[in-house]
Amino acid sequence: MPATDLTAELTAELTSDLSATSGETATVIAPFTGQPLHELPLSSAQDVADAYAAARIAQKAWRDAGPAHRRAVLLKAHDLLLEQRDGILDLLQSESGKTRGQAFEEIFQGATVTRYYAVSAARVLRTRARRGGIPTVVQARVSYKPKGVIGVITPWNYPVSLSLMDVIPALAAGNAVVQKADNQGVLSILASRRPFIEAGVPAALWAVVAGPGEEIGNAVVDGADYVCFTGSTATGTRVGERAASRLAGASLELGGKNPLIVLDDANVDTAAAGAVAAVVSSMGQLCVSIERIYVQRAIADRFTAALVERVNRLVQGPALDYSTDIGSLTSQAQLERVTAQVDDAVAKGATVLAGGKGRPDLGPYFFEPTVLASVTPDMTCFADETFGPLVAIHVVDTEDEAVEAANDSEYGLNASVFTGSISRGRRVADRISAGSVNINEGYRASFSSVDAPMGGMKKSGLGRRNGPEGLLRFVDARTVANATGLLTLPRSGRETEKLVPVMLLLLRALKAIRRR
């Protein structure tokens, strides 16, 4: 199916799963052609309220069904997701303009996350005994209660993987979800949701809405017991403030200006190949994409030449198969953003080593992957997030200089270090202020490690997805403690006075034996 041949029947079938009764629609544009892809029904604030009401009813039954039932449903959904991958891949490409290979990364990530939480949720959330305040006299147990209904706000750039990385742990923990999908990714999300409904997730347990952020996004935040947001730092800050005003928690994955360091002992070809992949994945429209490269002077010329040569060999175009390396930017707004940053840099003295211009012969939003040198602080692309296939190369003399430059940013989402020594790479990684650091890889090592937490420092976000941390954000920990009856706890001043010598002896003894 060509990217422009999305049938009205398929669109109607998918959007029938959307909670949208306003009667209003929005035109969604196909990135490969710039032509209308489909008309999207939009939700109203009442649709969001109704979705929350139904989700709260469904959540109680889902919670009570227990972890074994949830595990079985999610594992079945895992298999169905893989079986239905081709249709989802078509939709992902049609809505985003990314290549088939980059779209498959989303399916791989979604399946991995689903399997991980299906298998690990019961273990992570099982009730555990904890040490009581007075050994043998007091016992304590900690259990976990699902928060209720989770509000998830998903961006357009990685609609399937970023959706499932939040929705699945929420469901695995016994919650319901009301999700606001970006208009440009609604069909991909609805298509990837279907395997879960077919596997046994009640439709009301995972509702999807769409519409303007000011109305629908705010309504999702206002109704949630916990909020997950992925997007810009500016919007995420407002989402966090809005949730906090209700004392609702939030996890926010926000912007990044991600650095890559090439140390002087790195394999030049390996580093160049890894850097290119990290810069152009999904046309750089990935929160963890690399936008700054710091290479030590001893190998700078060789690395730069290898990088440029690889960029110039990339195959760009629209294709619903694996024949292309890079696709299109997703929208006119993205094209304007990237073009403006390149034009600004060139006007102020930057040198274009590769790319630097649009490719209207391929499609309206195609832009060449671009490598710049001589980028200075007065240029917009020096510190501002591009969110496109643009990278600046900076030559540094020392490892310390590279680390200092990498950390000189208001962001701290992802970073990368290429080196011939893993131990050296780890030492450098420990000095970088970023939520994830990859050694001899651009982003996929950490991004694919779903047992490890993912998130940002500084203005790149709050909280963590993936790993046990990504599950525990969706539950409230509760302590149930009891007295064993071996000793009556004091209830008056006189009773306490009698026990003070014993309690002091106990405290000193516990310290002496290193007892927690």
Coordinates of C-alpha atoms in Angstrom, one line a residue:
M1 CA 0.0 0.0 0.0
P2 CA 1.6 3.3 -1.0
A3 CA 1.8 5.9 1.8
T4 CA -0.9 8.0 0.1
D5 CA -3.4 5.1 -0.3
L6 CA -4.9 5.1 3.2
T7 CA -8.5 4.1 2.5
A8 CA -11.5 5.8 3.9
E9 CA -12.7 2.4 5.1
L10 CA -9.5 1.8 7.1
T11 CA -9.6 5.3 8.6
A12 CA -13.2 4.9 9.6
E13 CA -12.5 1.5 11.1
L14 CA -9.6 2.8 13.2
T15 CA -11.1 6.1 14.3
S16 CA -14.3 4.3 15.4
D17 CA -12.2 3.3 18.4
L18 CA -11.5 7.0 19.2
S19 CA -13.5 8.7 22.0
A20 CA -14.6 11.6 19.7
T21 CA -18.2 12.9 19.4
S22 CA -17.7 16.6 18.9
G23 CA -18.6 16.5 15.2
E24 CA -15.4 18.5 14.4
T25 CA -12.5 17.2 12.4
A26 CA -8.9 18.1 11.6
T27 CA -7.0 17.4 8.4
V28 CA -4.0 15.2 8.9
I29 CA -1.3 15.7 6.2
A30 CA 0.9 12.9 4.7
P31 CA 4.5 13.9 5.1
F32 CA 5.7 12.0 2.0
T33 CA 3.3 14.0 -0.2
G34 CA 2.1 17.1 1.7
Q35 CA -1.5 16.0 0.7
P36 CA -4.3 15.3 3.1
L37 CA -4.0 11.8 4.6
H38 CA -7.4 11.7 6.3
E39 CA -9.9 13.7 8.3
L40 CA -9.6 13.0 12.0
P41 CA -12.6 13.2 14.3
L42 CA -11.9 15.4 17.3
S43 CA -12.8 14.8 20.9
S44 CA -14.5 17.3 23.2
A45 CA -14.0 17.9 26.9
Q46 CA -17.1 15.9 27.6
D47 CA -15.6 13.0 25.7
V48 CA -12.6 13.1 28.0
A49 CA -14.9 13.2 31.1
D50 CA -16.9 10.3 29.8
A51 CA -13.7 8.3 29.1
Y52 CA -12.5 8.9 32.7
A53 CA -15.9 7.8 34.1
A54 CA -15.8 4.6 32.1
A55 CA -12.2 4.0 32.8
R56 CA -12.7 4.2 36.6
I57 CA -15.3 1.5 36.4
A58 CA -13.2 -0.7 34.2
Q59 CA -10.1 -0.2 36.4
K60 CA -11.7 -1.7 39.4
A61 CA -12.4 -5.0 37.6
W62 CA -9.0 -5.0 36.0
R63 CA -7.3 -4.4 39.4
D64 CA -9.3 -7.2 41.0
A65 CA -8.5 -9.6 38.2
G66 CA -5.0 -9.9 39.6
P67 CA -1.5 -10.0 38.2
A68 CA -1.7 -13.5 36.7
H69 CA -4.6 -12.4 34.5
R70 CA -2.9 -9.2 33.5
R71 CA 0.3 -11.1 32.6
A72 CA -1.6 -13.5 30.4
V73 CA -3.4 -10.8 28.5
L74 CA -0.3 -8.7 27.9
L75 CA 1.7 -11.7 26.7
K76 CA -1.0 -12.5 24.2
A77 CA -1.1 -8.9 23.1
H78 CA 2.7 -9.1 22.6
D79 CA 2.2 -11.9 20.0
L80 CA -0.7 -10.1 18.3
L81 CA 1.3 -6.9 18.1
L82 CA 4.0 -8.7 16.2
E83 CA 1.6 -10.5 14.0
Q84 CA -0.1 -7.2 13.0
R85 CA 3.1 -5.3 12.5
D86 CA 3.0 -4.7 8.8
G87 CA -0.3 -2.7 8.9
I88 CA 1.1 -0.7 11.8
L89 CA 4.3 -0.1 10.0
D90 CA 2.4 1.3 7.0
L91 CA 0.5 3.6 9.2
L92 CA 3.6 4.8 11.1
Q93 CA 5.3 5.7 7.9
S94 CA 2.2 7.3 6.4
E95 CA 1.8 9.5 9.5
S96 CA 5.4 10.3 10.4
G97 CA 7.4 10.1 7.1
K98 CA 10.0 7.9 8.7
T99 CA 11.7 4.9 7.1
R100 CA 10.5 1.3 7.4
G101 CA 13.5 0.4 9.5
Q102 CA 13.0 3.3 11.9
A103 CA 9.3 2.4 12.1
F104 CA 10.2 -1.1 13.0
E105 CA 12.2 0.2 16.0
E106 CA 8.9 1.2 17.4
I107 CA 7.4 -2.2 17.0
F108 CA 10.5 -3.8 18.6
Q109 CA 10.4 -1.4 21.5
G110 CA 6.7 -1.8 22.0
A111 CA 6.9 -5.6 22.1
T112 CA 9.9 -5.5 24.4
V113 CA 8.2 -3.2 26.8
T114 CA 5.0 -5.3 26.8
R115 CA 6.9 -8.6 27.5
Y116 CA 9.0 -7.0 30.2
Y117 CA 6.2 -5.6 32.2
A118 CA 4.0 -8.7 31.7
V119 CA 6.7 -10.8 33.2
S120 CA 8.2 -8.5 35.8
A121 CA 5.2 -6.6 37.3
A122 CA 4.1 -9.2 39.8
R123 CA 7.7 -9.6 41.1
V124 CA 8.3 -5.8 41.4
L125 CA 4.9 -5.1 43.0
R126 CA 4.7 -8.1 45.4
T127 CA 4.1 -7.3 49.1
R128 CA 7.3 -7.5 51.0
A129 CA 8.2 -7.6 54.7
R130 CA 10.3 -4.6 55.9
R131 CA 12.2 -4.2 59.1
G132 CA 10.0 -2.9 61.9
G133 CA 11.1 0.0 64.2
I134 CA 11.8 -2.4 67.1
P135 CA 13.0 -5.9 66.0
T136 CA 10.6 -8.7 67.0
V137 CA 8.3 -6.2 68.7
V138 CA 7.1 -4.5 65.5
Q139 CA 6.5 -6.0 62.0
A140 CA 6.0 -4.1 58.8
R141 CA 4.9 -5.0 55.3
V142 CA 4.8 -2.8 52.2
S143 CA 2.2 -3.3 49.5
Y144 CA 1.4 -1.4 46.3
K145 CA -1.9 0.1 45.2
P146 CA -2.6 1.2 41.7
K147 CA -3.1 4.9 41.5
G148 CA -6.4 4.6 39.4
V149 CA -6.6 6.2 36.0
I150 CA -3.4 7.5 34.3
G151 CA -3.4 10.4 31.9
V152 CA -0.9 9.8 29.0
I153 CA -0.1 12.6 26.5
T154 CA 1.8 11.2 23.5
P155 CA 3.7 13.1 20.8
W156 CA 3.8 12.6 17.1
N157 CA 7.4 11.6 16.5
Y158 CA 7.4 8.0 18.1
P159 CA 3.7 7.4 18.6
V160 CA 3.8 3.7 19.1
S161 CA 6.9 3.2 21.2
L162 CA 6.3 6.3 23.4
S163 CA 2.7 5.3 23.9
L164 CA 3.4 1.7 24.9
M165 CA 6.3 2.7 27.2
D166 CA 3.8 4.5 29.4
V167 CA 0.5 2.7 28.8
I168 CA 1.7 -0.9 29.3
P169 CA 3.4 -0.4 32.7
A170 CA 0.3 1.5 33.8
L171 CA -1.9 -1.4 32.8
A172 CA 0.5 -4.0 34.2
A173 CA 0.2 -2.2 37.6
G174 CA -3.6 -2.5 37.6
N175 CA -4.5 1.0 36.3
A176 CA -6.6 2.3 33.5
V177 CA -5.4 4.9 31.0
V178 CA -6.9 7.9 29.2
Q179 CA -4.5 8.8 26.4
K180 CA -4.4 12.0 24.3
A181 CA -2.7 11.2 21.0
D182 CA -1.2 13.8 18.8
N183 CA -3.3 14.2 15.6
Q184 CA -0.3 13.1 13.5
G185 CA 0.0 9.8 15.3
V186 CA -3.6 8.8 16.2
L187 CA -4.0 6.0 13.6
S188 CA -0.7 4.4 14.6
I189 CA -1.7 4.4 18.2
L190 CA -5.2 3.1 17.6
A191 CA -3.7 0.3 15.4
S192 CA -1.2 -0.7 18.0
R193 CA -3.9 -0.6 20.7
R194 CA -6.1 -3.1 18.8
P195 CA -3.9 -6.2 19.6
F196 CA -4.3 -5.4 23.3
I197 CA -8.1 -5.1 23.1
E198 CA -8.2 -8.4 21.1
A199 CA -6.0 -10.0 23.8
G200 CA -8.4 -9.1 26.6
V201 CA -7.8 -5.5 27.7
P202 CA -11.3 -3.9 28.1
A203 CA -11.8 -1.1 25.6
A204 CA -12.8 1.3 28.3
L205 CA -9.7 0.5 30.3
W206 CA -7.6 2.2 27.6
A207 CA -9.4 5.2 26.0
V208 CA -7.8 7.4 23.3
V209 CA -8.9 11.0 22.7
A210 CA -7.6 13.6 20.2
G211 CA -7.9 17.3 19.9
P212 CA -6.4 20.7 20.8
G213 CA -3.9 20.6 23.6
E214 CA -5.4 23.6 25.3
E215 CA -8.8 21.9 25.7
I216 CA -8.3 18.2 25.4
G217 CA -4.8 18.0 26.8
N218 CA -5.8 20.1 29.8
A219 CA -8.9 17.9 30.4
V220 CA -6.7 14.8 30.4
V221 CA -4.3 16.3 32.9
D222 CA -7.2 17.5 35.1
G223 CA -8.9 14.1 35.3
A224 CA -5.8 12.0 35.9
D225 CA -4.5 10.4 39.2
Y226 CA -1.0 10.6 37.6
V227 CA 0.2 12.1 34.3
C228 CA 2.8 11.0 31.7
F229 CA 3.8 13.6 29.2
T230 CA 6.4 13.5 26.4
G231 CA 7.1 16.7 24.5
S232 CA 8.7 20.1 24.7
T233 CA 10.2 21.5 27.9
A234 CA 7.9 24.5 27.7
T235 CA 4.7 22.5 27.4
G236 CA 5.9 19.9 29.9
T237 CA 6.6 22.5 32.5
R238 CA 3.0 23.7 32.2
V239 CA 1.7 20.1 32.4
G240 CA 3.7 19.5 35.5
E241 CA 2.5 22.7 37.2
R242 CA -1.1 21.9 36.3
A243 CA -0.8 18.4 37.7
A244 CA 1.0 19.6 40.9
S245 CA -1.8 22.1 41.6
R246 CA -4.0 19.0 42.2
L247 CA -1.2 17.2 44.0
A248 CA -1.1 14.6 41.2
G249 CA 2.3 13.2 40.3
A250 CA 3.8 13.4 36.8
S251 CA 6.6 12.0 34.8
L252 CA 7.8 14.3 32.0
E253 CA 10.2 13.4 29.2
L254 CA 11.2 16.7 27.6
G255 CA 13.7 18.3 25.3
G256 CA 17.3 17.6 24.7
K257 CA 20.4 18.9 23.0
N258 CA 22.2 15.6 23.1
P259 CA 26.1 15.5 22.9
L260 CA 28.3 12.8 21.5
I261 CA 32.0 12.6 22.5
V262 CA 34.6 11.0 20.2
L263 CA 37.7 10.3 22.3
D264 CA 41.2 10.0 20.7
D265 CA 41.3 6.2 21.1
A266 CA 38.0 5.6 19.3
N267 CA 37.7 3.5 16.1
V268 CA 37.0 6.3 13.6
D269 CA 34.8 4.2 11.3
T270 CA 32.8 2.8 14.2
A271 CA 32.3 6.2 15.7
A272 CA 31.3 7.8 12.4
A273 CA 28.8 5.0 11.7
G274 CA 27.3 5.3 15.1
A275 CA 27.1 9.1 15.0
V276 CA 25.3 9.1 11.7
A277 CA 22.7 6.7 12.9
A278 CA 22.2 8.7 16.1
V279 CA 21.8 12.0 14.1
V280 CA 19.4 10.9 11.4
S281 CA 17.1 8.3 13.1
S282 CA 13.6 9.4 12.2
M283 CA 15.2 12.5 10.6
G284 CA 16.5 13.6 14.0
Q285 CA 13.0 13.9 15.3
L286 CA 13.7 11.8 18.3
C287 CA 14.2 13.1 21.9
V288 CA 17.5 11.3 22.3
S289 CA 18.9 12.1 18.8
I290 CA 22.5 13.5 18.8
E291 CA 22.8 17.2 17.8
R292 CA 26.4 18.1 19.1
I293 CA 29.6 16.2 18.4
Y294 CA 32.8 16.9 20.3
V295 CA 35.8 15.1 18.8
Q296 CA 39.4 15.2 20.1
R297 CA 41.8 17.0 17.8
A298 CA 44.1 14.0 17.2
I299 CA 41.4 12.2 15.2
A300 CA 39.2 15.1 14.2
D301 CA 40.1 15.3 10.5
R302 CA 39.7 11.5 10.0
F303 CA 36.5 11.3 11.9
T304 CA 34.9 14.3 10.2
A305 CA 35.8 12.9 6.7
A306 CA 34.4 9.5 7.6
L307 CA 31.2 11.1 9.0
V308 CA 30.6 13.3 6.0
E309 CA 31.3 10.4 3.6
R310 CA 28.7 8.3 5.4
V311 CA 26.1 11.1 5.4
N312 CA 26.6 11.6 1.7
R313 CA 25.9 7.9 1.1
L314 CA 22.6 7.8 2.8
V315 CA 19.6 6.8 0.7
Q316 CA 16.7 9.2 1.2
G317 CA 13.2 8.9 -0.1
P318 CA 9.6 7.8 0.4
A319 CA 9.2 4.0 0.4
L320 CA 7.2 1.5 2.4
D321 CA 10.0 -1.0 2.4
Y322 CA 13.5 -1.2 3.8
S323 CA 15.2 0.4 0.7
T324 CA 15.8 3.8 2.3
D325 CA 18.0 5.0 5.1
I326 CA 16.2 8.3 5.9
G327 CA 12.8 9.6 5.2
S328 CA 11.0 12.9 5.5
L329 CA 10.5 15.5 8.2
T330 CA 6.9 15.2 9.5
S331 CA 5.5 18.6 8.9
Q332 CA 5.9 22.0 7.4
A333 CA 6.6 23.4 10.8
Q334 CA 9.5 20.9 11.2
L335 CA 10.9 21.9 7.8
E336 CA 10.7 25.6 8.7
R337 CA 12.4 25.0 12.0
V338 CA 15.4 23.0 10.5
T339 CA 15.7 25.4 7.6
A340 CA 15.7 28.4 9.8
Q341 CA 18.5 27.0 12.0
V342 CA 20.7 26.0 9.1
D343 CA 20.2 29.4 7.4
D344 CA 20.9 31.3 10.6
A345 CA 24.1 29.3 11.2
V346 CA 25.4 29.8 7.6
A347 CA 24.6 33.5 7.7
K348 CA 26.7 33.8 10.8
G349 CA 29.7 32.0 9.5
A350 CA 29.1 28.2 9.9
T351 CA 30.5 25.9 7.3
V352 CA 28.2 23.3 5.7
L353 CA 30.2 20.0 5.4
A354 CA 27.2 18.0 4.2
G355 CA 23.6 18.6 3.3
G356 CA 22.1 22.0 4.1
K357 CA 19.1 22.2 1.9
G358 CA 15.7 20.8 1.2
R359 CA 14.8 18.1 -1.3
P360 CA 11.5 19.1 -2.8
D361 CA 12.2 16.7 -5.6
L362 CA 11.6 13.9 -3.1
G363 CA 8.6 15.5 -1.3
P364 CA 7.6 18.7 0.3
Y365 CA 9.2 18.1 3.8
F366 CA 12.4 16.3 2.8
F367 CA 15.6 17.9 4.0
E368 CA 19.1 16.7 3.6
P369 CA 21.0 15.5 6.7
T370 CA 23.3 18.3 7.5
V371 CA 26.7 18.5 9.1
L372 CA 28.0 21.9 10.2
A373 CA 31.4 23.1 11.4
S374 CA 32.4 26.4 13.0
V375 CA 29.2 26.7 14.9
T376 CA 29.4 29.5 17.5
P377 CA 27.3 30.4 20.6
D378 CA 25.5 33.3 18.7
M379 CA 23.9 30.7 16.3
T380 CA 20.5 29.3 17.2
C381 CA 21.5 25.7 16.6
F382 CA 24.4 26.0 19.1
A383 CA 22.2 25.5 22.2
D384 CA 18.6 25.3 21.1
E385 CA 17.1 21.9 20.3
T386 CA 16.7 21.4 16.5
F387 CA 14.7 18.2 16.5
G388 CA 15.9 17.5 13.0
P389 CA 18.8 16.0 11.0
L390 CA 21.3 18.7 11.9
V391 CA 24.5 18.2 13.8
A392 CA 27.5 20.5 14.7
I393 CA 31.0 19.2 15.0
H394 CA 33.3 20.8 17.5
V395 CA 37.0 20.0 17.9
V396 CA 38.4 19.8 21.4
D397 CA 41.9 19.1 22.7
T398 CA 41.2 17.1 25.9
E399 CA 38.8 14.7 27.5
D400 CA 38.1 17.3 30.2
E401 CA 37.2 19.9 27.6
A402 CA 34.8 17.5 25.9
V403 CA 33.0 16.7 29.1
E404 CA 32.8 20.3 30.1
A405 CA 31.3 21.2 26.7
A406 CA 28.9 18.3 26.7
N407 CA 27.6 19.4 30.1
D408 CA 27.3 23.1 29.1
S409 CA 23.6 22.9 28.3
E410 CA 20.3 23.4 30.1
Y411 CA 19.3 19.9 28.9
G412 CA 20.4 16.5 30.1
L413 CA 18.5 13.7 28.4
N414 CA 21.0 11.5 26.4
A415 CA 24.7 11.5 25.6
S416 CA 27.2 9.2 23.9
V417 CA 30.9 8.4 24.2
F418 CA 32.9 6.6 21.6
T419 CA 36.2 5.1 22.8
G420 CA 38.5 2.1 22.4
S421 CA 38.2 1.4 26.1
I422 CA 34.9 0.6 27.8
S423 CA 36.5 1.4 31.2
R424 CA 37.5 4.9 29.9
G425 CA 34.0 5.3 28.4
R426 CA 32.4 4.5 31.8
R427 CA 34.7 7.0 33.6
V428 CA 33.7 9.7 31.1
A429 CA 30.0 8.7 31.3
D430 CA 30.0 9.1 35.1
R431 CA 31.0 12.8 34.6
I432 CA 28.2 13.6 32.1
S433 CA 25.0 15.1 33.3
A434 CA 22.5 13.1 31.4
G435 CA 19.8 10.6 32.3
S436 CA 21.3 8.1 29.9
V437 CA 24.8 7.7 28.4
N438 CA 25.7 5.3 25.7
I439 CA 29.2 3.9 25.1
N440 CA 30.1 3.1 21.4
E441 CA 26.4 3.6 20.5
G442 CA 24.4 6.8 19.9
Y443 CA 21.1 6.1 21.7
R444 CA 19.9 2.5 21.0
A445 CA 21.9 0.8 23.7
S446 CA 20.1 2.7 26.5
F447 CA 16.8 3.2 24.6
S448 CA 16.3 -0.5 24.1
S449 CA 17.3 -1.5 27.7
V450 CA 13.8 -1.6 29.1
D451 CA 15.0 -3.0 32.4
A452 CA 16.9 0.2 33.0
P453 CA 15.3 3.6 33.8
M454 CA 15.1 6.3 31.1
G455 CA 14.6 10.0 31.7
G456 CA 16.2 13.4 31.8
M457 CA 18.2 15.7 34.1
K458 CA 17.9 19.5 34.3
K459 CA 15.3 20.8 31.8
S460 CA 15.0 17.4 30.1
G461 CA 12.4 16.1 32.4
L462 CA 11.2 14.6 35.6
G463 CA 10.8 11.0 36.6
R464 CA 11.7 7.9 34.8
R465 CA 10.1 5.4 32.4
N466 CA 11.3 1.8 31.9
G467 CA 12.7 -0.6 34.5
P468 CA 11.2 -1.1 37.9
E469 CA 11.2 2.7 38.3
G470 CA 8.8 3.0 35.3
L471 CA 6.3 0.7 37.0
L472 CA 6.6 2.1 40.6
R473 CA 5.5 5.6 39.4
F474 CA 2.0 4.1 38.8
V475 CA 1.4 2.8 42.3
D476 CA 1.2 4.2 45.8
A477 CA 3.3 2.4 48.4
R478 CA 1.4 1.5 51.6
T479 CA 2.9 0.3 54.9
V480 CA 0.9 -2.0 57.2
A481 CA 2.6 -2.5 60.5
N482 CA 1.7 -4.4 63.6
A483 CA 2.8 -5.0 67.2
T484 CA 3.7 -8.6 67.9
G485 CA 2.7 -8.5 71.5
L486 CA 6.2 -9.5 72.7
L487 CA 6.5 -6.2 74.4
T488 CA 3.9 -3.6 75.2
L489 CA 4.9 -0.2 73.6
P490 CA 4.9 2.7 76.1
R491 CA 1.8 4.8 76.1
S492 CA 2.7 7.4 78.8
G493 CA 5.6 9.4 80.0
R494 CA 6.3 7.2 83.0
E495 CA 6.2 4.0 80.9
T496 CA 8.6 5.6 78.3
E497 CA 11.0 6.7 81.1
K498 CA 11.3 3.1 82.3
L499 CA 12.2 1.9 78.9
V500 CA 14.7 4.6 77.9
P501 CA 17.7 2.6 79.1
V502 CA 16.6 -0.4 77.2
M503 CA 15.9 1.5 74.0
L504 CA 19.3 3.2 74.2
L505 CA 21.0 -0.1 74.6
L506 CA 19.1 -1.4 71.6
L507 CA 20.1 1.5 69.4
R508 CA 23.7 1.1 70.3
A509 CA 23.6 -2.6 69.7
L510 CA 22.0 -2.3 66.3
K511 CA 24.6 0.2 65.3
A512 CA 27.4 -2.1 66.5
I513 CA 26.1 -5.0 64.4
R514 CA 25.5 -2.7 61.4
R515 CA 21.8 -3.5 61.5
R516 CA 19.7 -1.2 59.4

